[in-house]
Short mmCIF file of C-alpha atoms in Angstrom, two decimals:
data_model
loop_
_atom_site.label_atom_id
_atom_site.label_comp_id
_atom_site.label_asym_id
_atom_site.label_seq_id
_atom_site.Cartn_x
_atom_site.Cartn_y
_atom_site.Cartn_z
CA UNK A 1149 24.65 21.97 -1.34
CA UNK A 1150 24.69 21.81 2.38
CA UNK A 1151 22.15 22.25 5.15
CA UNK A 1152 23.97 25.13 7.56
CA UNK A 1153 24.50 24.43 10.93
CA UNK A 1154 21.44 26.23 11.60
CA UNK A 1155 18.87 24.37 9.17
CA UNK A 1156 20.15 20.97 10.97
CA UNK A 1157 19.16 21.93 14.26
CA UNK A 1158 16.07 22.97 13.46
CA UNK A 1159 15.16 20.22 11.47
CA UNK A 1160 16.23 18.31 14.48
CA UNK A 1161 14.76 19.83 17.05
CA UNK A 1162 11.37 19.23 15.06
CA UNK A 1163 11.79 15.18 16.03
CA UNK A 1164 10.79 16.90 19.08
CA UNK A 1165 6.85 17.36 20.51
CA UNK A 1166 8.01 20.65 22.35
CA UNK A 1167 9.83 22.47 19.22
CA UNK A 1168 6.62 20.82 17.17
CA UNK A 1169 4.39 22.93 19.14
CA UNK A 1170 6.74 25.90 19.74
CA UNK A 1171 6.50 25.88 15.80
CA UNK A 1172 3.59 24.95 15.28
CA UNK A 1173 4.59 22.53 12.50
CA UNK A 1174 5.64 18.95 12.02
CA UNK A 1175 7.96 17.01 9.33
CA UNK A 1176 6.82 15.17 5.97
CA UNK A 1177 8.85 12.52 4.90
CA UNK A 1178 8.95 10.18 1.79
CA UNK A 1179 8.32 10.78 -2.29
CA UNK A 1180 4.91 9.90 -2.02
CA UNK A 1181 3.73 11.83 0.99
CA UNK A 1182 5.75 15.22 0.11
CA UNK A 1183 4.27 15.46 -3.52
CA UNK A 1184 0.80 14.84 -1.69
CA UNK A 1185 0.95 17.82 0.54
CA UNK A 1186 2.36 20.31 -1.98
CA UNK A 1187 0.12 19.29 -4.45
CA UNK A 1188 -3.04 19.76 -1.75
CA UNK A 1189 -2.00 22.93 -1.29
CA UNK A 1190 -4.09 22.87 1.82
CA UNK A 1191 -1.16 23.19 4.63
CA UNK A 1192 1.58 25.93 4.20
CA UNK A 1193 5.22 24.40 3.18
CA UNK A 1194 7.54 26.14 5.09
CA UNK A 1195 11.10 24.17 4.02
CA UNK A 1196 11.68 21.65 1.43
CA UNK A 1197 14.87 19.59 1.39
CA UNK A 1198 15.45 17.22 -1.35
CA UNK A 1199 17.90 16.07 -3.87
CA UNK A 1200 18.34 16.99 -6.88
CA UNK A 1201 16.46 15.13 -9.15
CA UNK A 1202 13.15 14.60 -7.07
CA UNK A 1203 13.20 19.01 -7.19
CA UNK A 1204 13.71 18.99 -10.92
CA UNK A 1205 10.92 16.48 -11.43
CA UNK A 1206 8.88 18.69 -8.39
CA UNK A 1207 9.66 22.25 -9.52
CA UNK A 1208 5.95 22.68 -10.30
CA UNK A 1209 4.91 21.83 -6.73
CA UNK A 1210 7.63 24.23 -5.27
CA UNK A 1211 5.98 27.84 -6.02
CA UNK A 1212 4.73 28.57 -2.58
CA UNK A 1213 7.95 27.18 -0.69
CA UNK A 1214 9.52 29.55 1.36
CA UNK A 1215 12.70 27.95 1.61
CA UNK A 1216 14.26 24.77 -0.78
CA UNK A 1217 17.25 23.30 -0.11
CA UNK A 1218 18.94 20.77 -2.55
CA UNK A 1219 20.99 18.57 -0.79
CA UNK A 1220 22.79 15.21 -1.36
CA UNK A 1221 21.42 12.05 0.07
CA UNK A 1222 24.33 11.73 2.85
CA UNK A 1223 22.47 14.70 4.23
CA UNK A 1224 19.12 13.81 4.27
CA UNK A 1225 19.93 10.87 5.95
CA UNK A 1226 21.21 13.21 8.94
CA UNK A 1227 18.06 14.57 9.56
CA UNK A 1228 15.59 10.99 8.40
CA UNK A 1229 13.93 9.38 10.70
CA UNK A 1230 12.80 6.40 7.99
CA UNK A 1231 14.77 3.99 8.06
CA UNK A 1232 15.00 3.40 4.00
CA UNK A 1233 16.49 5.99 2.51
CA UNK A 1234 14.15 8.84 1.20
CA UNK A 1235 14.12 11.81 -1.56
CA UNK A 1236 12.80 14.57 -0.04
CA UNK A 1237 11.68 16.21 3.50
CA UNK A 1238 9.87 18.94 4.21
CA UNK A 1239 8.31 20.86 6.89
CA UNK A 1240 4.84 21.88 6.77
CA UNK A 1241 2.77 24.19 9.11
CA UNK A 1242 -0.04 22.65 11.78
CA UNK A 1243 -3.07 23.54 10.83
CA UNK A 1244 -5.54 26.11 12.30
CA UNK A 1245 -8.41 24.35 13.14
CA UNK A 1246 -10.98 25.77 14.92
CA UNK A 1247 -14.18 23.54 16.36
CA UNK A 1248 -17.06 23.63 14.25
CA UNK A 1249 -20.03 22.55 16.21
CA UNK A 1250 -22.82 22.64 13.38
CA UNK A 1251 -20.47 20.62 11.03
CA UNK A 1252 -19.74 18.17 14.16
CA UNK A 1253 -23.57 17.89 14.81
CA UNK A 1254 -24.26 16.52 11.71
CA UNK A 1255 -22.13 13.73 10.99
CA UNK A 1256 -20.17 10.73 12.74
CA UNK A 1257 -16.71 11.91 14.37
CA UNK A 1258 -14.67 9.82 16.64
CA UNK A 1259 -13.11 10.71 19.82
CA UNK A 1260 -10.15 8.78 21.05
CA UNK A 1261 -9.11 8.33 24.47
CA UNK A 1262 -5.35 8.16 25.14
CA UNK A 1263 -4.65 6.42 22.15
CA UNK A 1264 -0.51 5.82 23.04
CA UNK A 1265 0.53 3.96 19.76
CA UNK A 1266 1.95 5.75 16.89
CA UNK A 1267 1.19 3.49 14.02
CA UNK A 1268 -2.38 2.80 15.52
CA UNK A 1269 -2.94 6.46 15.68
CA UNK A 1270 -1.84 7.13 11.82
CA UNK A 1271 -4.11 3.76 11.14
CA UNK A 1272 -7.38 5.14 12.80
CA UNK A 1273 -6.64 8.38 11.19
CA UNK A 1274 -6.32 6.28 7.65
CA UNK A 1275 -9.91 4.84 8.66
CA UNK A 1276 -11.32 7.56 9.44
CA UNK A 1277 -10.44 9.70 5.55
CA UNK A 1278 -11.17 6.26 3.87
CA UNK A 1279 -15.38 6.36 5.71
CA UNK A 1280 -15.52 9.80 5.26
CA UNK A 1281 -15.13 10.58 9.21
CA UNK A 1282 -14.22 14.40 9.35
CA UNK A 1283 -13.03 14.80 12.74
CA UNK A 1284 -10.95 13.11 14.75
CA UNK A 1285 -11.15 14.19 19.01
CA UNK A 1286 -7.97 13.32 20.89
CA UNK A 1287 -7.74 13.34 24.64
CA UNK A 1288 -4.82 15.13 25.69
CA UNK A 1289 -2.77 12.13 26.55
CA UNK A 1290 -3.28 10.52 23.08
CA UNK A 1291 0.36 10.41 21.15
CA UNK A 1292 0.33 13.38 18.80
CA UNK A 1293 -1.19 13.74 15.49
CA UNK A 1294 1.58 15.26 14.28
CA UNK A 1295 4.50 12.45 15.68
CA UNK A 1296 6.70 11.86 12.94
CA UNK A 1297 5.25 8.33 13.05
CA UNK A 1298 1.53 8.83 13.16
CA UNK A 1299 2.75 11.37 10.21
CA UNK A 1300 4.16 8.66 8.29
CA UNK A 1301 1.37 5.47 9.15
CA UNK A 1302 -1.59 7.76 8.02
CA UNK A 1303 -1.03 8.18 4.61
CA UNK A 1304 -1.62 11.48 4.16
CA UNK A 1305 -5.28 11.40 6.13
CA UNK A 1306 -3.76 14.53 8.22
CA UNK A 1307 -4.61 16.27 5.08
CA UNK A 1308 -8.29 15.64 5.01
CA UNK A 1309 -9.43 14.70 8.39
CA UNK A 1310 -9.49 17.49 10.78
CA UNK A 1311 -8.30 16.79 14.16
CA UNK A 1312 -8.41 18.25 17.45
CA UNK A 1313 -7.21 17.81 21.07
CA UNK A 1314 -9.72 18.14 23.55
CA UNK A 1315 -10.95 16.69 27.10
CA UNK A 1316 -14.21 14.45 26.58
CA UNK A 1317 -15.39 16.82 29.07
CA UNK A 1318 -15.19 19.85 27.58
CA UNK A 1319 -16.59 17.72 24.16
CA UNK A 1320 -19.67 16.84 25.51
CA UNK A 1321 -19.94 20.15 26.98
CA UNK A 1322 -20.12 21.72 23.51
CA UNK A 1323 -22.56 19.30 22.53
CA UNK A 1324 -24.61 17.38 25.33
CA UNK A 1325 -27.35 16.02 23.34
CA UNK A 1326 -25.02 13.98 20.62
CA UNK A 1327 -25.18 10.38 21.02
CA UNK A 1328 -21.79 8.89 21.98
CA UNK A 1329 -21.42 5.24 21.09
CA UNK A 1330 -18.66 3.26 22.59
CA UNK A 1331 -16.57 -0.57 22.29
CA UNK A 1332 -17.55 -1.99 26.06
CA UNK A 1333 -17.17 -5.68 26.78
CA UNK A 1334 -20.87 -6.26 27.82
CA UNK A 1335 -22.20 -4.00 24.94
CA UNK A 1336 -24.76 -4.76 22.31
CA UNK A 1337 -23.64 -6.11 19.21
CA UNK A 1338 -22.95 -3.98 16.57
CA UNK A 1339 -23.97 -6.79 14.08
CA UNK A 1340 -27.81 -5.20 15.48
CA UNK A 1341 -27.92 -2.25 15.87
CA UNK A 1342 -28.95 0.42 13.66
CA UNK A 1343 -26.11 3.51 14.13
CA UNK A 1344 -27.53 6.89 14.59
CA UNK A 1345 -24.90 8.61 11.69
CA UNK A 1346 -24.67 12.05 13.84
CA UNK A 1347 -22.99 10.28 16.92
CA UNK A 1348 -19.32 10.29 18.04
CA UNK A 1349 -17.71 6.69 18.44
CA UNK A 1350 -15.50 6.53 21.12
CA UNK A 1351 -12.05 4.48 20.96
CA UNK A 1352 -10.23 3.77 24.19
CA UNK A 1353 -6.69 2.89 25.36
CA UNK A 1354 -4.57 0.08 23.67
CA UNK A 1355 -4.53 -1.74 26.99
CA UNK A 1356 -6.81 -0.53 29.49
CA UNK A 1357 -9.77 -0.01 27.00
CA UNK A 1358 -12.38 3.84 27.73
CA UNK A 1359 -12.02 5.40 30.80
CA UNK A 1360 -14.73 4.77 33.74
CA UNK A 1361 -15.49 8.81 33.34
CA UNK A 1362 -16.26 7.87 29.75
CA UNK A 1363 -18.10 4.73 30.20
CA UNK A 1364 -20.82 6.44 32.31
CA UNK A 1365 -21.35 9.25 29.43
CA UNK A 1366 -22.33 6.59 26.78
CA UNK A 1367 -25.49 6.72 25.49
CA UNK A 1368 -24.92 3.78 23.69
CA UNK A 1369 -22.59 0.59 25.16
CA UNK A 1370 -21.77 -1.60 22.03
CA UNK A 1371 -19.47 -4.31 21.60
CA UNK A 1372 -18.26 -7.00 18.54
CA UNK A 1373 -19.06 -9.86 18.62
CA UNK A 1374 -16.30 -12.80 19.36
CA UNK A 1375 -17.25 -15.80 16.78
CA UNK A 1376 -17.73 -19.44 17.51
CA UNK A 1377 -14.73 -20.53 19.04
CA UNK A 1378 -13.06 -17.15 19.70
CA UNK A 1379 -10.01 -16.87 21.24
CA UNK A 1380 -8.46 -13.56 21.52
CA UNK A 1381 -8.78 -11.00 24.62
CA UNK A 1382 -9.10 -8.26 22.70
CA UNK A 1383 -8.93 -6.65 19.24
CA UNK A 1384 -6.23 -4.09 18.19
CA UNK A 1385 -7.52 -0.97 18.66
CA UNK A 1386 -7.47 0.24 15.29
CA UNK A 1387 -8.93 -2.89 14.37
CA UNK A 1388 -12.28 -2.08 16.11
CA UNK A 1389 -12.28 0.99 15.14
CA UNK A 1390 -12.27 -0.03 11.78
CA UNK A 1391 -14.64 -2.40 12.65
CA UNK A 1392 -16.82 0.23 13.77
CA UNK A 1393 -16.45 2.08 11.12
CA UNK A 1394 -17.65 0.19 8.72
CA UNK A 1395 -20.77 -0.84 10.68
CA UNK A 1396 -21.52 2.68 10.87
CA UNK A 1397 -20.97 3.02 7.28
CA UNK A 1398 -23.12 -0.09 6.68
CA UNK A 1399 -25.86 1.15 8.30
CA UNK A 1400 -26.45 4.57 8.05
CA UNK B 1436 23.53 -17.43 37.52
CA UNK B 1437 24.23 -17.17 34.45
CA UNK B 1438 23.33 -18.48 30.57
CA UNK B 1439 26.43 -20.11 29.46
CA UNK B 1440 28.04 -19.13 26.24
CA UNK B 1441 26.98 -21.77 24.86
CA UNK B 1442 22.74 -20.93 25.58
CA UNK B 1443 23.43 -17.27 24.92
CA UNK B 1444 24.80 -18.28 21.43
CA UNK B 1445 22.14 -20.01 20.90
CA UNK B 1446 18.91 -17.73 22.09
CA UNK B 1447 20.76 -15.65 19.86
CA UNK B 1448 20.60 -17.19 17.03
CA UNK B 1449 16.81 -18.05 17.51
CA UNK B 1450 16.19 -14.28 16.11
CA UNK B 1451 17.22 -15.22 12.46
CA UNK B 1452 15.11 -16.93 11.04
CA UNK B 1453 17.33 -19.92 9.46
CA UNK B 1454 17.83 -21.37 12.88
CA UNK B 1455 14.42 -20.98 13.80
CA UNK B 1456 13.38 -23.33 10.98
CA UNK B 1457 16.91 -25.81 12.16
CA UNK B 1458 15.51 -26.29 15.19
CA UNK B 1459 11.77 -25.83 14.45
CA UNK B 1460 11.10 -23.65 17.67
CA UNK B 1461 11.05 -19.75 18.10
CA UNK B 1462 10.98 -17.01 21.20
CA UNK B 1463 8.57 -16.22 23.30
CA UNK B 1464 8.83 -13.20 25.78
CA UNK B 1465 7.32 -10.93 28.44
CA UNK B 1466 5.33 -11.79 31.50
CA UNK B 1467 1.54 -12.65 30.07
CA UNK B 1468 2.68 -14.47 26.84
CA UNK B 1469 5.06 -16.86 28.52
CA UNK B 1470 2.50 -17.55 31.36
CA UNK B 1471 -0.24 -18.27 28.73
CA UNK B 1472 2.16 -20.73 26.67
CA UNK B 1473 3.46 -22.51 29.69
CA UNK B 1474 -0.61 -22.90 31.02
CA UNK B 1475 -1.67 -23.48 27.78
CA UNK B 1476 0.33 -27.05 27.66
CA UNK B 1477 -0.12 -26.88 23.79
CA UNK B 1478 2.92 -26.47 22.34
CA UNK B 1479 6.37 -28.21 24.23
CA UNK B 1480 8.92 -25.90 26.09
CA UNK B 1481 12.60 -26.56 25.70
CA UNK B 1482 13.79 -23.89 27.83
CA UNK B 1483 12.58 -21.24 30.11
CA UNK B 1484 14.91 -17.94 31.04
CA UNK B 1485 13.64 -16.04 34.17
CA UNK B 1486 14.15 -13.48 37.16
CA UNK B 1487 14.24 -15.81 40.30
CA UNK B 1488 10.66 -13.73 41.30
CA UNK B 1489 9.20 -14.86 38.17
CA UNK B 1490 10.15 -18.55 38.60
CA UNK B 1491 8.87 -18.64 41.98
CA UNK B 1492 5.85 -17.49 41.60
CA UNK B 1493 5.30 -19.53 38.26
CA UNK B 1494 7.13 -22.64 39.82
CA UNK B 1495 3.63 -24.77 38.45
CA UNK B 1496 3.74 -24.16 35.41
CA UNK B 1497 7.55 -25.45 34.81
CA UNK B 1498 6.76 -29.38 35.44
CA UNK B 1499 7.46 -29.97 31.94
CA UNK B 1500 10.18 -27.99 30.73
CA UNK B 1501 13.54 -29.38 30.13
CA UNK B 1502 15.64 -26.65 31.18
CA UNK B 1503 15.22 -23.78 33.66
CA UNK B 1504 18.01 -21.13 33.77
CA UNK B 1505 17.51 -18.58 36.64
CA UNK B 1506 19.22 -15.12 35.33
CA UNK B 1507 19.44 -11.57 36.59
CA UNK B 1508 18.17 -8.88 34.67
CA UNK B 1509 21.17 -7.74 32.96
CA UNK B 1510 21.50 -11.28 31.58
CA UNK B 1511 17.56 -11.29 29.84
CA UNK B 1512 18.45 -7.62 28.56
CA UNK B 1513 21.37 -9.62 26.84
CA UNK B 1514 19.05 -12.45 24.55
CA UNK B 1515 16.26 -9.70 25.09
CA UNK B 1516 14.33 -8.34 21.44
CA UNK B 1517 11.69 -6.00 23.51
CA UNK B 1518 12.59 -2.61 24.26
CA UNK B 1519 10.81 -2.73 27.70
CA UNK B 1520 12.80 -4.81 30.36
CA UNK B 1521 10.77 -8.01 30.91
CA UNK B 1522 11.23 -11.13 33.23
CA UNK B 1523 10.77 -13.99 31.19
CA UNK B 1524 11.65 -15.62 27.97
CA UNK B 1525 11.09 -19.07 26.94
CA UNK B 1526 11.67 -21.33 23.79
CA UNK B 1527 8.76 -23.75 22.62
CA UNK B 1528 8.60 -26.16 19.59
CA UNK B 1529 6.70 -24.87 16.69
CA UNK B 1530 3.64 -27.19 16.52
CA UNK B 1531 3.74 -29.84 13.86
CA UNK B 1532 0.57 -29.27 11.77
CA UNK B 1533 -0.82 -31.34 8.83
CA UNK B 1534 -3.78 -29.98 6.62
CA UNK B 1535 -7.03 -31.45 7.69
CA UNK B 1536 -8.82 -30.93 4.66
CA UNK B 1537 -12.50 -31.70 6.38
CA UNK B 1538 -11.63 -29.03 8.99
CA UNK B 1539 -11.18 -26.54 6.17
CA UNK B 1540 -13.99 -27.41 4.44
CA UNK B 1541 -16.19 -26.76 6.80
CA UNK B 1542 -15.26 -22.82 7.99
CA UNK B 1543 -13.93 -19.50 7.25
CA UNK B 1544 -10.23 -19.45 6.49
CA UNK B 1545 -8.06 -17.30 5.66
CA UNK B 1546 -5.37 -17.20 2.72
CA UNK B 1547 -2.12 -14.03 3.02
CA UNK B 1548 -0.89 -13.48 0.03
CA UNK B 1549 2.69 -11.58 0.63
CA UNK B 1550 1.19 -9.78 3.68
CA UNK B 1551 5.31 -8.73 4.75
CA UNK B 1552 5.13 -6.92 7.61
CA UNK B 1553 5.31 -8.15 11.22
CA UNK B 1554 2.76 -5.88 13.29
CA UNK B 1555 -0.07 -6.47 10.27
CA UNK B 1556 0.29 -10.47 10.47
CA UNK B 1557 0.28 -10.82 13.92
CA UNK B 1558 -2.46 -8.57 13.90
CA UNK B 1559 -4.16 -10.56 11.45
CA UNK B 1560 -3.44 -13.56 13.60
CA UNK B 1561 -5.43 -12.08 16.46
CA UNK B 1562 -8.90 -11.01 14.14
CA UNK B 1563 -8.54 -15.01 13.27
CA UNK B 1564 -8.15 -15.97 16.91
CA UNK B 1565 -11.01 -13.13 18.05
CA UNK B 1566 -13.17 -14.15 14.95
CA UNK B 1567 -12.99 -17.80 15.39
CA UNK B 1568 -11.11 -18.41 12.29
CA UNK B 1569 -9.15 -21.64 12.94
CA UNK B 1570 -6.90 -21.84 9.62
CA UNK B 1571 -4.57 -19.10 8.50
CA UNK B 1572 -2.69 -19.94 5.10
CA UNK B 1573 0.33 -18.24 4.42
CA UNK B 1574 1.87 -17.73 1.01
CA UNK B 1575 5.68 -18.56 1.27
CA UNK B 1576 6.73 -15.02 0.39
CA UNK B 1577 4.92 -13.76 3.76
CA UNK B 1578 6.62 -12.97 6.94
CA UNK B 1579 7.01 -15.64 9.45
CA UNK B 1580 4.72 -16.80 11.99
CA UNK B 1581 6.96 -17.04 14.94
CA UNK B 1582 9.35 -13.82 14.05
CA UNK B 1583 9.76 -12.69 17.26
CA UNK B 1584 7.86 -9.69 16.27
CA UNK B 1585 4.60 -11.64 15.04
CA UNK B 1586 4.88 -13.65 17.80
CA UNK B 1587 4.09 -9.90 20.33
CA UNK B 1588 1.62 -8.36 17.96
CA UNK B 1589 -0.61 -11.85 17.55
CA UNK B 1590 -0.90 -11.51 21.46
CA UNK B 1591 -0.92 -15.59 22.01
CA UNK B 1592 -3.36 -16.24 19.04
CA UNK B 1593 -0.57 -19.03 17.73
CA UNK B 1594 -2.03 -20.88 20.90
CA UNK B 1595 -5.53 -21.38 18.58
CA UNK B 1596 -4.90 -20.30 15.23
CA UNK B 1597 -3.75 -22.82 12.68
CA UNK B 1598 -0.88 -21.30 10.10
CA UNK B 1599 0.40 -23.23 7.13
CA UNK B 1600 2.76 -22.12 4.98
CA UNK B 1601 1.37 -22.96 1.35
CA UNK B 1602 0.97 -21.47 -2.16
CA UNK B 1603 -2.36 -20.77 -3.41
CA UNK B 1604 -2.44 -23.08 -6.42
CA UNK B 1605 -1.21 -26.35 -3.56
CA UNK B 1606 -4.50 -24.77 -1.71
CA UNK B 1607 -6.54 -24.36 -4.42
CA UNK B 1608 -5.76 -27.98 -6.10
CA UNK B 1609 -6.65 -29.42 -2.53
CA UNK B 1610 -10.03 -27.81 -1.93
CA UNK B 1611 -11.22 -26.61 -6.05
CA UNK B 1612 -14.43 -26.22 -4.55
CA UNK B 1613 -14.19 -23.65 -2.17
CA UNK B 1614 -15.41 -20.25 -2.71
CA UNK B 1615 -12.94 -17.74 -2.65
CA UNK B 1616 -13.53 -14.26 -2.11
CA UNK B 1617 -11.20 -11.43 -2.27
CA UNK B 1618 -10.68 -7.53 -1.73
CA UNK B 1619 -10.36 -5.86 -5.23
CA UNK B 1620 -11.13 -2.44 -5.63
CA UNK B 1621 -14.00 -2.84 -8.11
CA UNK B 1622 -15.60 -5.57 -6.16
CA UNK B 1623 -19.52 -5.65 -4.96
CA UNK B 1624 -19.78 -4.27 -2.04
CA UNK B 1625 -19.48 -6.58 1.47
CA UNK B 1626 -22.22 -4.82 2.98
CA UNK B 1627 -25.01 -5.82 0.21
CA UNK B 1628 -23.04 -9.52 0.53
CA UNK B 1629 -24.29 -12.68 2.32
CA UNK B 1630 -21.16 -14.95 2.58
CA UNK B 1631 -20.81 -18.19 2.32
CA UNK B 1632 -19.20 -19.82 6.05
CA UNK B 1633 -16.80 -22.26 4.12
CA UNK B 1634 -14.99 -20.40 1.79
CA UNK B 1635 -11.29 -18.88 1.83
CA UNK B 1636 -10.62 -14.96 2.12
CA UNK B 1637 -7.53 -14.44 0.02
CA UNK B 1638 -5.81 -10.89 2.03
CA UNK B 1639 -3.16 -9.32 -0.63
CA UNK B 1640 0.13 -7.55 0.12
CA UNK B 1641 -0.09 -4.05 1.64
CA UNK B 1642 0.87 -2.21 -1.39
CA UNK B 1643 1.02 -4.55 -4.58
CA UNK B 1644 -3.15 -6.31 -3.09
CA UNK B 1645 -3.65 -9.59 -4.16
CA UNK B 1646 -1.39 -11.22 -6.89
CA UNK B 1647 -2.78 -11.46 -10.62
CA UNK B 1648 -2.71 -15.40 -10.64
CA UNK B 1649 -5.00 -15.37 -7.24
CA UNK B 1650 -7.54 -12.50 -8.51
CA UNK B 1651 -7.71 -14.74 -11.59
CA UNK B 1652 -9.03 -17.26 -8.93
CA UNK B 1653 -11.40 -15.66 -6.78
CA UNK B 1654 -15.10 -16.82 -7.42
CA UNK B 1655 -16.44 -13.44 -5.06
CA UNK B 1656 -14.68 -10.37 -5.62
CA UNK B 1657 -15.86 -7.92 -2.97
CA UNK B 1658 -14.59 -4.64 -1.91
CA UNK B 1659 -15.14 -2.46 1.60
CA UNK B 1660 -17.03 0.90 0.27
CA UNK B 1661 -15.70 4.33 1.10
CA UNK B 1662 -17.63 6.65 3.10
CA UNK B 1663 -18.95 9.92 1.72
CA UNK B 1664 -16.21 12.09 0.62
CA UNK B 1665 -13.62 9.51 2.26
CA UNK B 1666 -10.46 9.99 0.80
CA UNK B 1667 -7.57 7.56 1.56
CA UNK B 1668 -6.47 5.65 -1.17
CA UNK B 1669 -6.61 1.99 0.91
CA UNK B 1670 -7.22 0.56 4.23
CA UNK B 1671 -4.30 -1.24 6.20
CA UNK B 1672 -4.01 -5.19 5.66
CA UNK B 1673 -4.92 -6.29 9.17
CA UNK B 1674 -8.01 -3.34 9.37
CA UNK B 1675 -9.22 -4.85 6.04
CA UNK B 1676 -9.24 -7.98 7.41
CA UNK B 1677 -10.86 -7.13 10.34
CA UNK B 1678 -13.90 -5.71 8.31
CA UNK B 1679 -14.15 -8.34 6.26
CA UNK B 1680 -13.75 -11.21 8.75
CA UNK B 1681 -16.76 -8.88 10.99
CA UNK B 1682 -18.94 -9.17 8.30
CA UNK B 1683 -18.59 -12.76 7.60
CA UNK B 1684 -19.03 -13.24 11.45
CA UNK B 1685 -22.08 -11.36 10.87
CA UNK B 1686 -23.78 -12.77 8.12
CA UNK B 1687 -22.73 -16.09 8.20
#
């Protein structure tokens, strides 16, 4: 069996943020990451292409597919963007999310701010399922959640952690009175304070750190520690978040 | 001017590996990284490739370097492994290290076991350099140090960070006496532990975690707690180490 003419476009075009969002879905890659999301059964499965085998093994998962195509592996490698060669693809709708400020009030949620890196994106997202972190802000000029690569480095977090793109603005609009902690370099050290668990932690840019806008809205200017002899700059981004993280788990 | 075909055969070949270790130097590019090497007067410079702009502004820093080759852009974009054009690249010795066994006794270091990809070691590099964590041991399945793509993500931390390639048991035989703690996924928690400064964290290998023969080893086996309904499976390598390396920097 054969993709048509057709099917590859599509599938192509969908390596693409603007057909993405014209969509509104996003591409699923890998053995692993395909039987997670049609297992989940949280996110609609528009297309599943595969070979042969990995569908007879899968047939189980493949009730609510609207369209399967069995394919051979020269094919599949037309439309991969992995570099190893892979089993299956499939193409999976966005999901609806809409803000829920009561749930948001309650608990810690991160906001990041113009995040640019792929893999660090899918990594923070990993961070945040594996604390328990149930939303996820992202400026509008953070890479999108939904990249094939952020897809592929978060391990199938997209599935549980619920994010959203939205201004800090219009965030802190919605909810003025939640603490916002953020990573400054003259901030107190996390290794003393006590978190306040509803709070949002905000993450900024890979190179140029938060935003002077956000800087001013923090209610609380945190930083970690360098140790005895400490060389570095900086830490990765999704370093401190996970850094942060855990202090937040730690201590709340 | 030009590189001759003779130095362009050669940069060349400094991306495999087996003539890295031949010559016992590597590659180091990009504006920041080079000046920081060259200033840092720790580790010899063979040979320095630049934009004529570059060299005259960094004209100081070049007292010491054997050879100086002056090249156009179109000649760097040749020898060049970044995908952004870039101004410099230079060639420095790898530094000759010998285990100082009273250094190690006395701090934090860290053993990789198999950690095989190039963004999560250099990224592990830089939480040792940030953290103050002067020895980094490598087992010899692990990617290399100075792979050109180690060398970008550690951000300079080669400059400070110690790395020895060595197995565990050569490690372990040298120092018997050094606690050794380790991420397994039914260890005590890290954030009910108070570590002990001079010890060795063992990190394991992104999917496989730390090898039977070294869990066998391990005289703390700790683990970083999920959050409340978290549900990723694992944490990255490099964000792991990050948490734990914070909260030895914190309790210790």
């Amino acid at each position: 069996m054969k993709l048509s003419i057709n099917q590859l476009k599509y599938l192509k075009s969908l390596q693409e943020r603007k057909y993405r969002q014209k969509y509104h879905n996003f591409i699923v890659e890998g053995v692993k990451l395909a039987a997670e999301v049609l297992s989940s059964g949280s996110l609609q499965v528009e297309m599943v292409v595969a070979q042969a085998g990995w569908l007879e093994e899968h047939g189980h998962l493949l009730r609510n597919v609207e369209t399967v195509v069995p394919v051979e592996a020269g094919e599949l490698k037309k439309i991969s963007l992995l570099t190893t060669p892979n089993q299956v693809l499939l193409v999976a709708k966005q999901p609806d999310l809409a803000f829920d400020k009561a749930a948001v009030s309650a608990g810690t949620s991160l906001f990041l701010d113009d995040v640019r890196d792929p893999g660090n994106m899918g990594t923070i997202l990993r961070i945040a399922d594996w604390f328990g972190v149930k939303w996820v802000f992202c400026s509008p000029d953070c890479v999108e959640v939904f990249n094939p690569k952020v897809v592929q480095a978060s391990m199938g977090a997209f599935l549980r952690v619920k994010s959203l793109e939205i201004s800090f603005e219009a965030l802190k609009a919605q909810l003025p009175d939640l603490p916002v902690y953020g990573t400054v370099l003259d901030g107190a050290s996390i290794f003393s304070e006590k978190p306040v668990k509803a709070s949002i932690i905000a993450i900024g840019n890979e190179s140029k750190g938060l935003s002077p806008g956000i800087q001013d809205c923090l209610t609380h200017r945190i930083s970690i520690p360098k140790g005895e002899g400490g060389g570095a700059e900086s830490l990765n981004a999704a370093v401190a978040t996970g850094i942060v993280c855990a202090f937040f788990a730690a201590g709340t």
